[in-house]
Tab-separated table of C-alpha atoms and ligand atoms in Angstrom:
chain	number	residue	atom	x	y	z
E	110	ILE	CA	-10.016	28.842	0.123
E	111	ASP	CA	-10.451	25.517	-1.594
E	112	ASN	CA	-11.793	23.115	1.104
E	113	GLY	CA	-10.335	19.617	0.767
E	114	PHE	CA	-7.939	20.821	-1.987
E	115	ALA	CA	-10.645	19.490	-4.302
E	116	ASN	CA	-9.812	22.124	-7.094
E	117	THR	CA	-6.158	22.738	-6.252
E	118	SER	CA	-2.957	20.924	-7.357
E	119	ALA	CA	0.562	22.133	-6.835
E	120	CYS	CA	1.884	20.534	-10.157
E	121	ASP	CA	1.240	17.804	-12.940
E	122	SER	CA	2.430	14.407	-12.195
E	123	ALA	CA	4.910	13.311	-14.514
E	124	ILE	CA	4.504	9.736	-13.142
E	125	THR	CA	0.989	8.873	-13.195
E	126	PHE	CA	-1.909	9.893	-15.404
E	127	LEU	CA	-5.566	9.354	-14.460
E	128	ASP	CA	-8.758	10.079	-15.819
E	129	GLY	CA	-11.352	9.826	-13.086
E	130	GLU	CA	-14.180	10.021	-15.347
E	131	LEU	CA	-13.132	7.134	-17.571
E	132	GLY	CA	-11.416	5.037	-14.796
E	133	ILE	CA	-8.195	5.236	-16.637
E	134	LEU	CA	-4.896	4.865	-14.717
E	135	ARG	CA	-1.264	4.805	-16.232
E	136	TYR	CA	2.014	4.807	-14.700
E	137	ARG	CA	4.596	6.502	-16.970
E	138	GLY	CA	2.114	5.909	-19.845
E	139	ILE	CA	1.627	2.111	-19.336
E	140	PRO	CA	-2.015	1.263	-18.358
E	141	ILE	CA	-2.223	-0.106	-14.762
E	142	GLU	CA	-3.945	-3.283	-16.295
E	143	GLU	CA	-1.011	-4.484	-18.387
E	144	LEU	CA	1.325	-3.568	-15.390
E	145	ALA	CA	-0.573	-5.733	-13.160
E	146	GLU	CA	-0.591	-8.540	-15.525
E	147	LYS	CA	3.154	-8.661	-16.811
E	148	SER	CA	5.324	-6.652	-14.347
E	149	ASN	CA	6.491	-7.204	-11.029
E	150	PHE	CA	6.902	-4.812	-7.931
E	151	LEU	CA	10.612	-3.929	-8.538
E	152	GLU	CA	10.360	-3.436	-12.350
E	153	THR	CA	7.242	-1.102	-11.668
E	154	SER	CA	9.389	0.798	-9.141
E	155	PHE	CA	12.117	1.338	-11.448
E	156	LEU	CA	9.505	2.586	-14.112
E	157	LEU	CA	8.294	5.048	-11.684
E	158	ILE	CA	11.638	6.335	-10.387
E	159	HIS	CA	13.369	6.179	-13.988
E	160	GLY	CA	10.353	7.066	-16.240
E	161	ARG	CA	11.056	3.903	-18.324
E	162	LEU	CA	11.089	0.113	-17.950
E	163	PRO	CA	14.409	-1.368	-17.321
E	164	ALA	CA	16.762	-3.476	-19.335
E	165	GLN	CA	17.307	-6.867	-17.794
E	166	ASP	CA	20.943	-5.784	-16.684
E	167	GLU	CA	19.397	-2.718	-15.278
E	168	LEU	CA	16.668	-4.586	-13.416
E	169	GLU	CA	19.080	-6.874	-11.968
E	170	LYS	CA	21.441	-3.977	-10.680
E	171	PHE	CA	18.320	-2.316	-9.346
E	172	GLU	CA	17.242	-5.587	-7.332
E	173	ARG	CA	20.857	-6.218	-6.175
E	174	GLU	CA	21.342	-2.594	-4.810
E	175	ILE	CA	18.053	-2.952	-2.912
E	176	LYS	CA	18.564	-6.272	-1.708
E	177	ALA	CA	22.182	-5.124	-0.165
E	178	ASN	CA	20.035	-2.678	1.912
E	179	TYR	CA	17.589	-5.287	3.621
E	180	ARG	CA	19.518	-5.085	7.013
E	181	LEU	CA	18.914	-1.911	9.005
E	182	PRO	CA	21.792	-0.025	10.191
E	183	GLN	CA	23.748	-1.202	13.138
E	184	LYS	CA	22.019	-0.915	16.462
E	185	MET	CA	18.772	0.355	14.875
E	186	ASP	CA	16.798	-2.777	15.525
E	187	ARG	CA	16.966	-1.809	19.174
E	188	ILE	CA	14.262	0.969	18.585
E	189	PHE	CA	11.682	-1.500	18.193
E	190	ASP	CA	12.315	-3.046	21.667
E	191	VAL	CA	11.893	0.518	23.271
E	192	LEU	CA	8.534	1.671	21.782
E	193	PRO	CA	5.579	1.064	23.833
E	194	LYS	CA	3.891	-2.149	22.692
E	195	ALA	CA	0.943	-0.526	21.843
E	196	THR	CA	2.586	1.611	19.110
E	197	HIS	CA	0.860	1.253	15.770
E	198	PRO	CA	3.117	-0.249	13.172
E	199	MET	CA	2.533	3.064	10.946
E	200	ALA	CA	3.831	5.220	13.755
E	201	ILE	CA	6.864	2.899	14.131
E	202	LEU	CA	7.592	3.042	10.136
E	203	SER	CA	7.473	6.724	10.323
E	204	ALA	CA	9.523	6.899	13.381
E	205	VAL	CA	12.216	4.489	12.180
E	206	THR	CA	12.303	6.156	8.690
E	207	SER	CA	13.035	9.390	10.075
E	208	ALA	CA	15.747	7.991	12.439
E	209	LEU	CA	17.396	6.706	9.431
E	210	SER	CA	18.508	10.321	8.611
E	211	GLY	CA	20.841	9.735	11.694
E	212	ALA	CA	22.434	6.642	10.102
E	213	TYR	CA	23.084	8.227	7.047
E	214	ALA	CA	23.925	11.867	8.226
E	215	ASP	CA	26.602	12.388	6.049
E	216	GLU	CA	24.657	11.538	2.700
E	217	LEU	CA	21.624	13.452	3.043
E	218	ASP	CA	21.817	16.414	0.764
E	219	PRO	CA	18.737	16.132	-1.617
E	220	ALA	CA	20.608	18.215	-4.193
E	221	ASN	CA	23.318	15.582	-4.602
E	222	PRO	CA	21.936	12.819	-7.189
E	223	ASP	CA	24.389	10.199	-5.847
E	224	PHE	CA	22.973	10.602	-2.318
E	225	VAL	CA	19.514	10.589	-3.527
E	226	GLN	CA	19.975	7.516	-5.607
E	227	LYS	CA	21.609	5.768	-2.500
E	228	ASN	CA	18.815	6.870	-0.244
E	229	ILE	CA	16.210	5.452	-2.729
E	230	TYR	CA	18.121	2.011	-2.500
E	231	ARG	CA	18.244	2.389	1.236
E	232	LEU	CA	14.602	3.021	1.779
E	233	MET	CA	13.456	0.335	-0.586
E	234	GLY	CA	15.643	-2.194	1.140
E	235	HIS	CA	14.797	-1.205	4.688
E	236	PHE	CA	11.261	-0.596	4.395
E	237	PRO	CA	10.196	-4.337	4.341
E	238	THR	CA	12.557	-4.953	7.239
E	239	ILE	CA	10.967	-2.162	9.262
E	240	ALA	CA	7.622	-3.318	8.601
E	241	ALA	CA	8.248	-6.884	9.457
E	242	SER	CA	10.163	-5.694	12.536
E	243	ALA	CA	7.164	-3.520	13.553
E	244	PHE	CA	5.020	-6.703	13.458
E	245	ARG	CA	7.334	-9.075	15.030
E	246	SER	CA	8.430	-6.671	17.887
E	247	ALA	CA	4.694	-6.480	19.008
E	248	ARG	CA	4.853	-10.232	19.664
E	249	GLY	CA	8.478	-10.065	21.538
E	250	GLU	CA	10.350	-11.418	18.507
E	251	SER	CA	12.888	-10.250	16.040
E	252	VAL	CA	13.052	-10.716	12.479
E	253	PRO	CA	14.921	-13.521	11.001
E	254	ASP	CA	17.983	-12.803	8.613
E	255	PRO	CA	16.942	-11.626	5.162
E	256	ARG	CA	17.304	-13.950	2.290
E	257	ASN	CA	18.774	-12.203	-0.669
E	258	GLU	CA	18.519	-15.237	-3.065
E	259	ILE	CA	14.737	-14.841	-3.193
E	260	ASP	CA	12.432	-12.304	-4.591
E	261	TYR	CA	11.567	-8.917	-2.823
E	262	CYS	CA	8.154	-9.817	-1.982
E	263	ALA	CA	9.171	-13.523	-0.966
E	264	ASN	CA	11.759	-12.199	1.511
E	265	PHE	CA	9.045	-9.775	2.845
E	266	MET	CA	6.920	-12.719	3.695
E	267	HIS	CA	9.819	-14.679	5.021
E	268	LEU	CA	10.603	-11.688	7.351
E	269	MET	CA	7.182	-11.491	8.518
E	270	PHE	CA	6.239	-15.186	9.011
E	271	SER	CA	9.169	-17.513	8.551
E	272	ASP	CA	9.727	-19.838	11.682
E	273	ARG	CA	13.527	-19.572	10.665
E	274	LYS	CA	13.468	-22.986	8.923
E	275	ASN	CA	13.529	-20.971	5.508
E	276	LYS	CA	10.429	-22.662	4.030
E	277	ASP	CA	9.462	-21.385	0.740
E	278	VAL	CA	6.524	-18.924	0.419
E	279	PRO	CA	3.801	-20.248	-1.843
E	280	LYS	CA	4.142	-18.651	-5.498
E	281	GLU	CA	0.500	-17.430	-5.418
E	282	VAL	CA	1.001	-15.517	-2.019
E	283	VAL	CA	4.017	-13.650	-3.775
E	284	GLU	CA	2.150	-13.063	-6.971
E	285	ALA	CA	-0.647	-11.456	-5.017
E	286	LEU	CA	1.673	-9.375	-3.024
E	287	HIS	CA	3.399	-8.156	-6.049
E	288	LEU	CA	-0.333	-7.141	-7.662
E	289	LEU	CA	-1.257	-5.390	-4.446
E	290	LEU	CA	2.110	-3.292	-4.112
E	291	ILE	CA	1.899	-2.384	-7.929
E	292	LEU	CA	-1.645	-1.354	-7.477
E	293	HIS	CA	-0.686	1.086	-4.797
E	294	ALA	CA	2.782	2.207	-6.157
E	295	ASP	CA	1.520	5.668	-7.364
E	296	HIS	CA	-1.636	7.779	-7.550
E	297	GLU	CA	-0.689	11.354	-8.576
E	298	GLN	CA	-0.964	14.235	-6.104
E	299	ASN	CA	-2.944	12.346	-3.224
E	300	CYS	CA	-2.725	13.307	0.597
E	301	SER	CA	0.551	11.458	1.370
E	302	THR	CA	2.521	12.107	-1.998
E	303	SER	CA	1.477	15.700	-1.413
E	304	THR	CA	2.837	15.652	2.033
E	305	VAL	CA	6.266	14.208	0.871
E	306	ARG	CA	6.533	16.912	-1.729
E	307	LEU	CA	5.405	19.704	0.695
E	308	VAL	CA	8.054	18.646	3.326
E	309	GLY	CA	10.701	17.926	0.520
E	310	SER	CA	10.174	21.506	-0.953
E	311	SER	CA	11.994	22.762	2.230
E	312	ALA	CA	14.979	20.785	1.115
E	313	ALA	CA	14.431	18.474	4.038
E	314	ASN	CA	16.059	15.027	3.355
E	315	LEU	CA	14.274	12.135	1.841
E	316	TYR	CA	13.920	10.271	5.183
E	317	SER	CA	11.986	13.259	6.980
E	318	SER	CA	9.902	13.698	3.845
E	319	VAL	CA	8.987	10.075	3.565
E	320	SER	CA	8.530	9.946	7.279
E	321	ALA	CA	5.960	12.590	6.980
E	322	GLY	CA	4.205	10.858	3.948
E	323	VAL	CA	3.830	7.702	6.052
E	324	GLN	CA	1.805	9.762	8.737
E	325	ALA	CA	-0.338	11.469	6.154
E	326	LEU	CA	-1.076	7.933	4.710
E	327	TRP	CA	-2.237	6.598	8.409
E	328	GLY	CA	-5.572	8.516	8.102
E	329	PRO	CA	-8.714	6.473	7.549
E	330	LEU	CA	-9.797	8.329	4.770
E	331	HIS	CA	-6.583	7.601	2.924
E	332	GLY	CA	-4.379	4.589	3.434
E	333	GLY	CA	-6.065	3.749	6.540
E	334	ALA	CA	-9.246	3.001	4.675
E	335	ASN	CA	-8.048	-0.627	4.112
E	336	GLN	CA	-8.122	-1.313	7.823
E	337	ALA	CA	-11.262	0.472	8.293
E	338	VAL	CA	-12.827	-1.731	5.573
E	339	MET	CA	-12.015	-4.929	7.467
E	340	GLU	CA	-13.322	-3.581	10.693
E	341	MET	CA	-16.510	-2.455	8.992
E	342	LEU	CA	-16.881	-5.890	7.495
E	343	GLU	CA	-16.203	-7.598	10.570
E	344	GLU	CA	-18.688	-5.335	12.525
E	345	ILE	CA	-21.391	-6.099	9.886
E	346	HIS	CA	-20.526	-9.938	10.126
E	347	ARG	CA	-20.722	-10.017	13.999
E	348	ALA	CA	-24.068	-8.133	13.810
E	349	GLY	CA	-25.556	-10.927	11.690
E	350	GLY	CA	-24.406	-9.825	8.073
E	351	ASN	CA	-27.278	-7.252	7.341
E	352	VAL	CA	-25.622	-5.294	4.490
E	353	ASN	CA	-28.856	-3.331	3.877
E	354	LYS	CA	-28.658	-1.903	7.342
E	355	ALA	CA	-25.066	-0.705	6.694
E	356	VAL	CA	-26.079	0.971	3.624
E	357	ALA	CA	-29.051	2.610	5.471
E	358	ASP	CA	-26.671	3.726	8.134
E	359	ALA	CA	-24.155	5.175	5.552
E	360	LYS	CA	-26.915	7.166	3.877
E	361	ASP	CA	-28.068	8.652	7.526
E	362	LYS	CA	-27.044	12.363	7.833
E	363	ASN	CA	-27.398	12.107	11.617
E	364	SER	CA	-24.829	9.123	11.729
E	365	SER	CA	-21.141	9.767	10.888
E	366	PHE	CA	-20.871	6.266	9.513
E	367	ARG	CA	-19.606	5.907	5.707
E	368	LEU	CA	-19.311	2.878	3.820
E	369	MET	CA	-15.302	2.493	4.031
E	370	GLY	CA	-14.024	1.622	0.738
E	371	PHE	CA	-16.530	3.389	-1.142
E	372	GLY	CA	-16.001	6.831	-3.055
E	373	HIS	CA	-12.961	8.426	-4.231
E	374	ARG	CA	-11.769	11.832	-4.725
E	375	VAL	CA	-11.155	11.328	-8.494
E	376	TYR	CA	-12.819	8.184	-9.481
E	377	LYS	CA	-16.431	8.950	-10.181
E	378	ASN	CA	-17.280	6.113	-12.210
E	379	PHE	CA	-15.131	3.254	-11.326
E	380	ASP	CA	-11.764	2.658	-9.709
E	381	PRO	CA	-9.691	0.550	-12.326
E	382	ARG	CA	-7.628	-0.883	-9.419
E	383	ALA	CA	-10.643	-2.110	-7.633
E	384	ALA	CA	-11.626	-4.068	-10.884
E	385	ILE	CA	-8.264	-5.838	-11.086
E	386	ILE	CA	-8.214	-6.481	-7.290
E	387	LYS	CA	-11.768	-7.978	-7.125
E	388	LYS	CA	-10.732	-10.502	-10.000
E	389	ALA	CA	-7.504	-11.189	-8.000
E	390	CYS	CA	-9.255	-11.653	-4.920
E	391	ASP	CA	-11.425	-14.569	-6.198
E	392	LYS	CA	-8.287	-16.142	-7.642
E	393	VAL	CA	-5.943	-15.955	-4.763
E	394	LEU	CA	-8.867	-17.229	-2.012
E	395	ALA	CA	-9.530	-20.074	-4.548
E	396	LYS	CA	-5.815	-21.073	-4.899
E	397	LEU	CA	-5.479	-20.894	-1.040
E	398	GLY	CA	-8.372	-22.757	-0.417
E	399	ILE	CA	-9.989	-20.110	1.754
E	400	GLN	CA	-13.530	-19.435	2.234
E	401	ASP	CA	-13.967	-16.071	3.782
E	402	PRO	CA	-17.377	-15.123	5.038
E	403	LEU	CA	-16.402	-11.595	4.856
E	404	LEU	CA	-15.851	-11.860	1.180
E	405	ASP	CA	-19.184	-12.860	0.895
E	406	ILE	CA	-20.422	-9.825	2.942
E	407	ALA	CA	-18.243	-7.528	0.736
E	408	LYS	CA	-19.805	-8.917	-2.382
E	409	ARG	CA	-23.309	-8.532	-1.052
E	410	LEU	CA	-22.582	-5.102	0.389
E	411	GLU	CA	-21.358	-3.866	-3.094
E	412	GLU	CA	-24.518	-5.245	-4.806
E	413	ALA	CA	-26.713	-3.529	-2.355
E	414	ALA	CA	-24.841	-0.105	-2.505
E	415	LEU	CA	-24.644	-0.168	-6.322
E	416	LYS	CA	-28.379	-0.727	-6.596
E	417	ASP	CA	-29.116	1.957	-4.033
E	418	SER	CA	-30.038	5.577	-5.688
E	419	TYR	CA	-28.028	7.665	-2.961
E	420	PHE	CA	-24.848	5.682	-3.906
E	421	VAL	CA	-25.523	5.870	-7.611
E	422	GLU	CA	-26.372	9.605	-7.760
E	423	LYS	CA	-23.158	10.650	-5.666
E	424	LYS	CA	-21.223	8.164	-7.966
E	425	LEU	CA	-19.776	6.256	-4.922
E	426	TYR	CA	-18.065	2.972	-6.283
E	427	PRO	CA	-15.772	0.498	-4.453
E	428	ASN	CA	-12.299	1.798	-4.449
E	429	VAL	CA	-8.839	-0.065	-4.269
E	430	ASP	CA	-9.159	-0.682	-0.750
E	431	PHE	CA	-12.588	-2.363	-0.691
E	432	TYR	CA	-10.949	-5.695	-1.644
E	433	SER	CA	-7.463	-5.515	-0.530
E	434	GLY	CA	-7.924	-6.162	2.947
E	435	ILE	CA	-9.543	-9.548	2.182
E	436	ILE	CA	-6.565	-10.512	0.042
E	437	TYR	CA	-4.073	-9.368	2.879
E	438	SER	CA	-6.219	-11.380	5.328
E	439	ALA	CA	-5.859	-14.388	3.047
E	440	LEU	CA	-2.062	-13.787	3.002
E	441	LYS	CA	-2.259	-13.894	7.114
E	442	ILE	CA	-1.322	-10.223	7.255
E	443	PRO	CA	-3.093	-8.638	10.279
E	444	VAL	CA	-5.440	-5.769	10.015
E	445	ASN	CA	-3.144	-3.206	11.672
E	446	MET	CA	-0.450	-3.902	9.130
E	447	PHE	CA	-2.813	-3.260	6.173
E	448	THR	CA	-1.642	0.762	5.903
E	449	VAL	CA	1.943	-0.484	6.183
E	450	MET	CA	1.325	-2.642	3.206
E	451	PHE	CA	0.010	0.455	1.502
E	452	ALA	CA	3.082	2.333	2.474
E	453	LEU	CA	5.383	-0.440	1.059
E	454	GLY	CA	3.626	-0.096	-2.310
E	455	ARG	CA	3.507	3.623	-2.395
E	456	LEU	CA	7.092	4.132	-1.499
E	457	PRO	CA	8.456	4.258	-5.109
E	458	GLY	CA	5.872	6.560	-6.195
W	1362	CMC	N1	-20.144	6.584	2.222
W	1362	CMC	C1	-21.408	7.320	2.394
W	1362	CMC	N2	-21.596	8.488	1.893
W	1362	CMC	C2	-20.445	8.751	1.371
W	1362	CMC	C3	-19.263	8.214	1.148
W	1362	CMC	C4	-18.946	6.930	1.659
W	1362	CMC	N3	-17.938	6.160	1.571
W	1362	CMC	N4	-18.210	8.854	0.453
W	1362	CMC	C5	-18.854	10.080	0.267
W	1362	CMC	N5	-20.001	10.154	0.679
W	1362	CMC	C6	-21.046	11.107	0.583
W	1362	CMC	C7	-20.748	12.386	1.408
W	1362	CMC	O1	-21.333	12.199	2.608
W	1362	CMC	C8	-21.246	13.588	0.553
W	1362	CMC	O2	-22.566	13.613	0.621
W	1362	CMC	P1	-23.389	15.033	0.690
W	1362	CMC	O3	-23.049	15.541	-0.628
W	1362	CMC	O4	-24.774	14.755	0.919
W	1362	CMC	O5	-22.557	15.971	1.771
W	1362	CMC	C9	-20.809	13.279	-0.814
W	1362	CMC	O6	-20.803	11.755	-0.892
W	1362	CMC	C10	-19.450	13.639	-1.197
W	1362	CMC	O7	-18.780	13.269	-0.242
W	1362	CMC	P2	-17.088	13.840	-0.057
W	1362	CMC	O8	-16.443	13.473	1.086
W	1362	CMC	O9	-17.264	15.171	-0.457
W	1362	CMC	O10	-16.525	13.227	-1.415
W	1362	CMC	P3	-15.139	13.135	-1.769
W	1362	CMC	O11	-14.972	12.832	-3.054
W	1362	CMC	O12	-14.673	14.512	-1.422
W	1362	CMC	O13	-14.447	12.240	-0.853
W	1362	CMC	C11	-13.588	10.077	0.057
W	1362	CMC	C12	-13.997	11.115	-1.177
W	1362	CMC	C13	-12.612	8.935	-0.406
W	1362	CMC	C14	-12.803	10.672	1.305
W	1362	CMC	C15	-14.978	9.677	0.528
W	1362	CMC	O14	-15.530	9.044	-0.460
W	1362	CMC	C16	-14.808	8.632	1.602
W	1362	CMC	O15	-14.811	9.139	2.891
W	1362	CMC	N6	-14.766	7.274	1.548
W	1362	CMC	C17	-14.573	6.295	2.589
W	1362	CMC	C18	-13.080	6.181	3.031
W	1362	CMC	C19	-12.395	5.423	1.706
W	1362	CMC	O16	-12.665	4.587	1.395
W	1362	CMC	N7	-11.127	6.117	1.380
W	1362	CMC	C20	-10.543	5.363	0.604
W	1362	CMC	C21	-10.007	6.194	-0.714
W	1362	CMC	S1	-9.079	5.298	-1.919
W	1362	CMC	C22	-7.453	4.968	-1.213
W	1362	CMC	C23	-6.626	6.090	-1.298
W	1362	CMC	O17	-6.296	6.536	-2.451
W	1362	CMC	O18	-6.415	6.807	-0.305
């Protein structure tokens, strides 16, 4: 018995290398810092899926094939209307992903490489549309027509927020989104990736496997942590902004409260993604001219925890999700969509 799978892995990842002690993260041998600075989300997705960076014409084809799949199969947009209004967008994402297996029933065989390739393009194309439809349907709206002539992330923001006048999304917003999706794109044998592999090992089709992975990602100790972080920061803000009390509560063994966004299964010195995101957070908020009191609380909370012997001795540092929610909020993405954003990023991995 290995509680928490702390010492068990079904395989080595050929995609991601990480060293939790040294805070190193590489996708296919390329440091995350380099990808964060120079790549975009679709190029990084190609890298994860094919094992190498694409040539220009390969990248163009990859983008074209994905963009050709922005629209959901006929009549599938009706699903959004019949689900109860209170359905969490992660439940919607998982349900619709699973239902796609019906739309492509003749091309599911995971042993057929052509089908697998097509289903990858379909999932990458459909995911932003499903995510935006989940968001819009809760407001009684439908998504506008996708825009193939703009970038993948710009189209996602258009699907989410456009008032149908096709206004361009600010460059800073698109860049921030690329960065966040790249940082979440893969992370070895984590809970959701392991779930996708486990379900897929029964030769279930890609839609069922990914649908299961979405469910695994939903939990507050995994992908749901970004939502939990924002709720925690808001709670501290509402209660007067006392970060020391939050630190004391997190240490109290009679309380189940933990500092959300702190600690990681493998990073025991620092999370390299958190360092990148913290810098980006300052930049994005400055560029968008946003002053967020929650950012101030996050910074003070980080400072207080990093000085505290409990957090130091247990090697609990901010993880990628400590700051990601603040950027998502600046991009006007609501809290209950944060984990969906994580799923969008994690899909190619
Ligand atoms: N606040 C307070 N105490 C903590 C925290 C925290 N965030 N995280 C761990 N601890 C304590 C824990 O109570 C335990 O104490 P003791 O040894 O006295 O029983 C000790 O540290 C070790 O905890 P653990 O749960 O065994 O540590 P782990 O490395 O197995 O767990 C974790 C990692 C991420 C589940 C945990 O740190 C946690 O719950 N963090 C908060 C949730 C969070 O931010 N999750 C996002 C992870 S990053 C995104 C992703 O990749 O999914």
